mmCIF file of C-alpha atoms in Angstrom:
data_model
loop_
_atom_site.group_PDB
_atom_site.id
_atom_site.type_symbol
_atom_site.label_atom_id
_atom_site.label_comp_id
_atom_site.label_asym_id
_atom_site.label_seq_id
_atom_site.Cartn_x
_atom_site.Cartn_y
_atom_site.Cartn_z
ATOM 1 C CA MET U 1 -94.251 -45.328 111.936
ATOM 2 C CA VAL U 2 -92.959 -46.215 115.971
ATOM 3 C CA ARG U 3 -90.717 -42.845 116.849
ATOM 4 C CA TYR U 4 -87.917 -43.498 118.822
ATOM 5 C CA SER U 5 -85.202 -41.017 120.466
ATOM 6 C CA ALA U 6 -82.096 -40.686 122.976
ATOM 7 C CA LEU U 7 -80.528 -38.004 124.023
ATOM 8 C CA GLU U 8 -76.890 -37.302 124.609
ATOM 9 C CA LYS U 9 -74.795 -35.262 125.908
ATOM 10 C CA ALA U 10 -71.282 -34.664 125.180
ATOM 11 C CA SER U 11 -67.791 -31.673 126.285
ATOM 12 C CA SER U 12 -67.026 -30.567 123.927
ATOM 13 C CA LYS U 13 -68.194 -28.449 121.243
ATOM 14 C CA HIS U 14 -65.361 -29.567 118.553
ATOM 15 C CA PRO U 15 -67.519 -32.129 116.262
ATOM 16 C CA HIS U 16 -64.818 -34.637 116.116
ATOM 17 C CA ASP U 17 -65.339 -35.229 120.121
ATOM 18 C CA TRP U 18 -68.770 -36.325 119.301
ATOM 19 C CA GLY U 19 -68.880 -40.059 118.142
ATOM 20 C CA ARG U 20 -69.198 -41.526 121.604
ATOM 21 C CA ALA U 21 -72.476 -39.104 122.485
ATOM 22 C CA MET U 22 -73.835 -40.406 118.983
ATOM 23 C CA ALA U 23 -72.196 -44.049 119.722
ATOM 24 C CA SER U 24 -74.414 -43.956 122.846
ATOM 25 C CA ALA U 25 -77.330 -42.451 121.356
ATOM 26 C CA MET U 26 -77.668 -44.823 118.981
ATOM 27 C CA THR U 27 -77.196 -48.238 121.510
ATOM 28 C CA LYS U 28 -79.753 -46.490 123.638
ATOM 29 C CA LEU U 29 -82.380 -46.737 120.536
ATOM 30 C CA ALA U 30 -81.191 -49.627 119.644
ATOM 31 C CA GLU U 31 -82.432 -50.463 123.476
ATOM 32 C CA ALA U 32 -85.747 -49.254 123.745
ATOM 33 C CA ALA U 33 -86.384 -51.419 120.364
ATOM 34 C CA ARG U 34 -85.714 -54.132 122.376
ATOM 35 C CA ILE U 35 -87.802 -53.208 125.775
ATOM 36 C CA ASP U 36 -90.657 -52.373 122.721
ATOM 37 C CA GLY U 37 -90.253 -56.047 121.467
ATOM 38 C CA ARG U 38 -88.347 -55.512 118.561
ATOM 39 C CA ASP U 39 -86.043 -58.418 117.275
ATOM 40 C CA LEU U 40 -82.899 -56.686 116.261
ATOM 41 C CA GLU U 41 -79.179 -55.944 116.363
ATOM 42 C CA HIS U 42 -78.051 -52.925 115.405
ATOM 43 C CA ASP U 43 -76.711 -53.938 111.788
ATOM 44 C CA PHE U 44 -80.518 -53.543 110.954
ATOM 45 C CA PHE U 45 -79.814 -49.241 111.241
ATOM 46 C CA PHE U 46 -78.187 -50.759 107.543
ATOM 47 C CA GLY U 47 -80.212 -48.647 105.169
ATOM 48 C CA GLU U 48 -82.139 -46.838 107.483
ATOM 49 C CA GLU U 49 -82.541 -42.803 107.906
ATOM 50 C CA LEU U 50 -81.942 -41.700 111.543
ATOM 51 C CA GLN U 51 -82.503 -38.141 112.778
ATOM 52 C CA LEU U 52 -79.644 -35.929 114.538
ATOM 53 C CA ARG U 53 -80.570 -32.924 116.473
ATOM 54 C CA ILE U 54 -77.214 -31.520 118.178
ATOM 55 C CA ASP U 55 -78.054 -28.767 120.032
ATOM 56 C CA GLU U 56 -75.422 -26.503 122.429
ATOM 57 C CA ASP U 57 -75.824 -26.564 125.738
ATOM 58 C CA ASN U 58 -72.994 -24.738 128.209
ATOM 59 C CA ASP U 59 -70.158 -25.727 127.526
ATOM 60 C CA GLY U 60 -70.197 -29.260 125.015
ATOM 61 C CA VAL U 61 -72.803 -29.703 123.137
ATOM 62 C CA MET U 62 -76.861 -32.640 123.157
ATOM 63 C CA VAL U 63 -77.126 -35.139 120.996
ATOM 64 C CA ASN U 64 -80.274 -36.193 119.909
ATOM 65 C CA LEU U 65 -80.352 -38.936 117.234
ATOM 66 C CA THR U 66 -84.264 -40.437 116.490
ATOM 67 C CA TRP U 67 -85.585 -43.745 114.091
ATOM 68 C CA ALA U 68 -88.270 -44.027 112.809
ATOM 69 C CA ALA U 69 -88.820 -47.896 113.120
ATOM 70 C CA PRO U 70 -91.763 -49.520 110.573
ATOM 71 C CA GLU U 71 -94.929 -50.419 112.235
ATOM 72 C CA THR U 72 -93.395 -54.069 112.996
ATOM 73 C CA GLY U 73 -92.933 -56.151 115.382
ATOM 74 C CA GLY U 74 -88.976 -57.580 113.549
ATOM 75 C CA ALA U 75 -86.106 -56.824 111.426
ATOM 76 C CA PRO U 76 -86.769 -52.918 109.420
ATOM 77 C CA GLU U 77 -88.517 -53.193 106.460
ATOM 78 C CA GLY U 78 -85.301 -54.605 103.948
ATOM 79 C CA SER U 79 -83.478 -56.106 106.866
ATOM 80 C CA ALA U 80 -83.065 -60.395 106.581
ATOM 81 C CA ALA U 81 -84.525 -61.325 110.028
#
C-alpha cells in the first residue's frame, strides 16, 4: 500500500468549525495521488478508510488526514474506473 497524508490547520478548537480544514486535507490527498500518477476523483474515496488525527495547536487544531491507497495505479479496489 501507498500512504498519502495531508495536514491542514483549523483556527478554532471547536469541532463544528473543522469541516473546511478536513475538506482541504481531503483535496490535498487526492491531488497528491494524482501527482503520483493515479487517475482518481473525490468519489473514489467512497468506501475507503481514511485516518483522521486532530492535534491541538495554539488557538486551533491541526487536522491530519491519511489514506492507505492500494498499490494499483488507478482507482482504489472496488471502484468503477
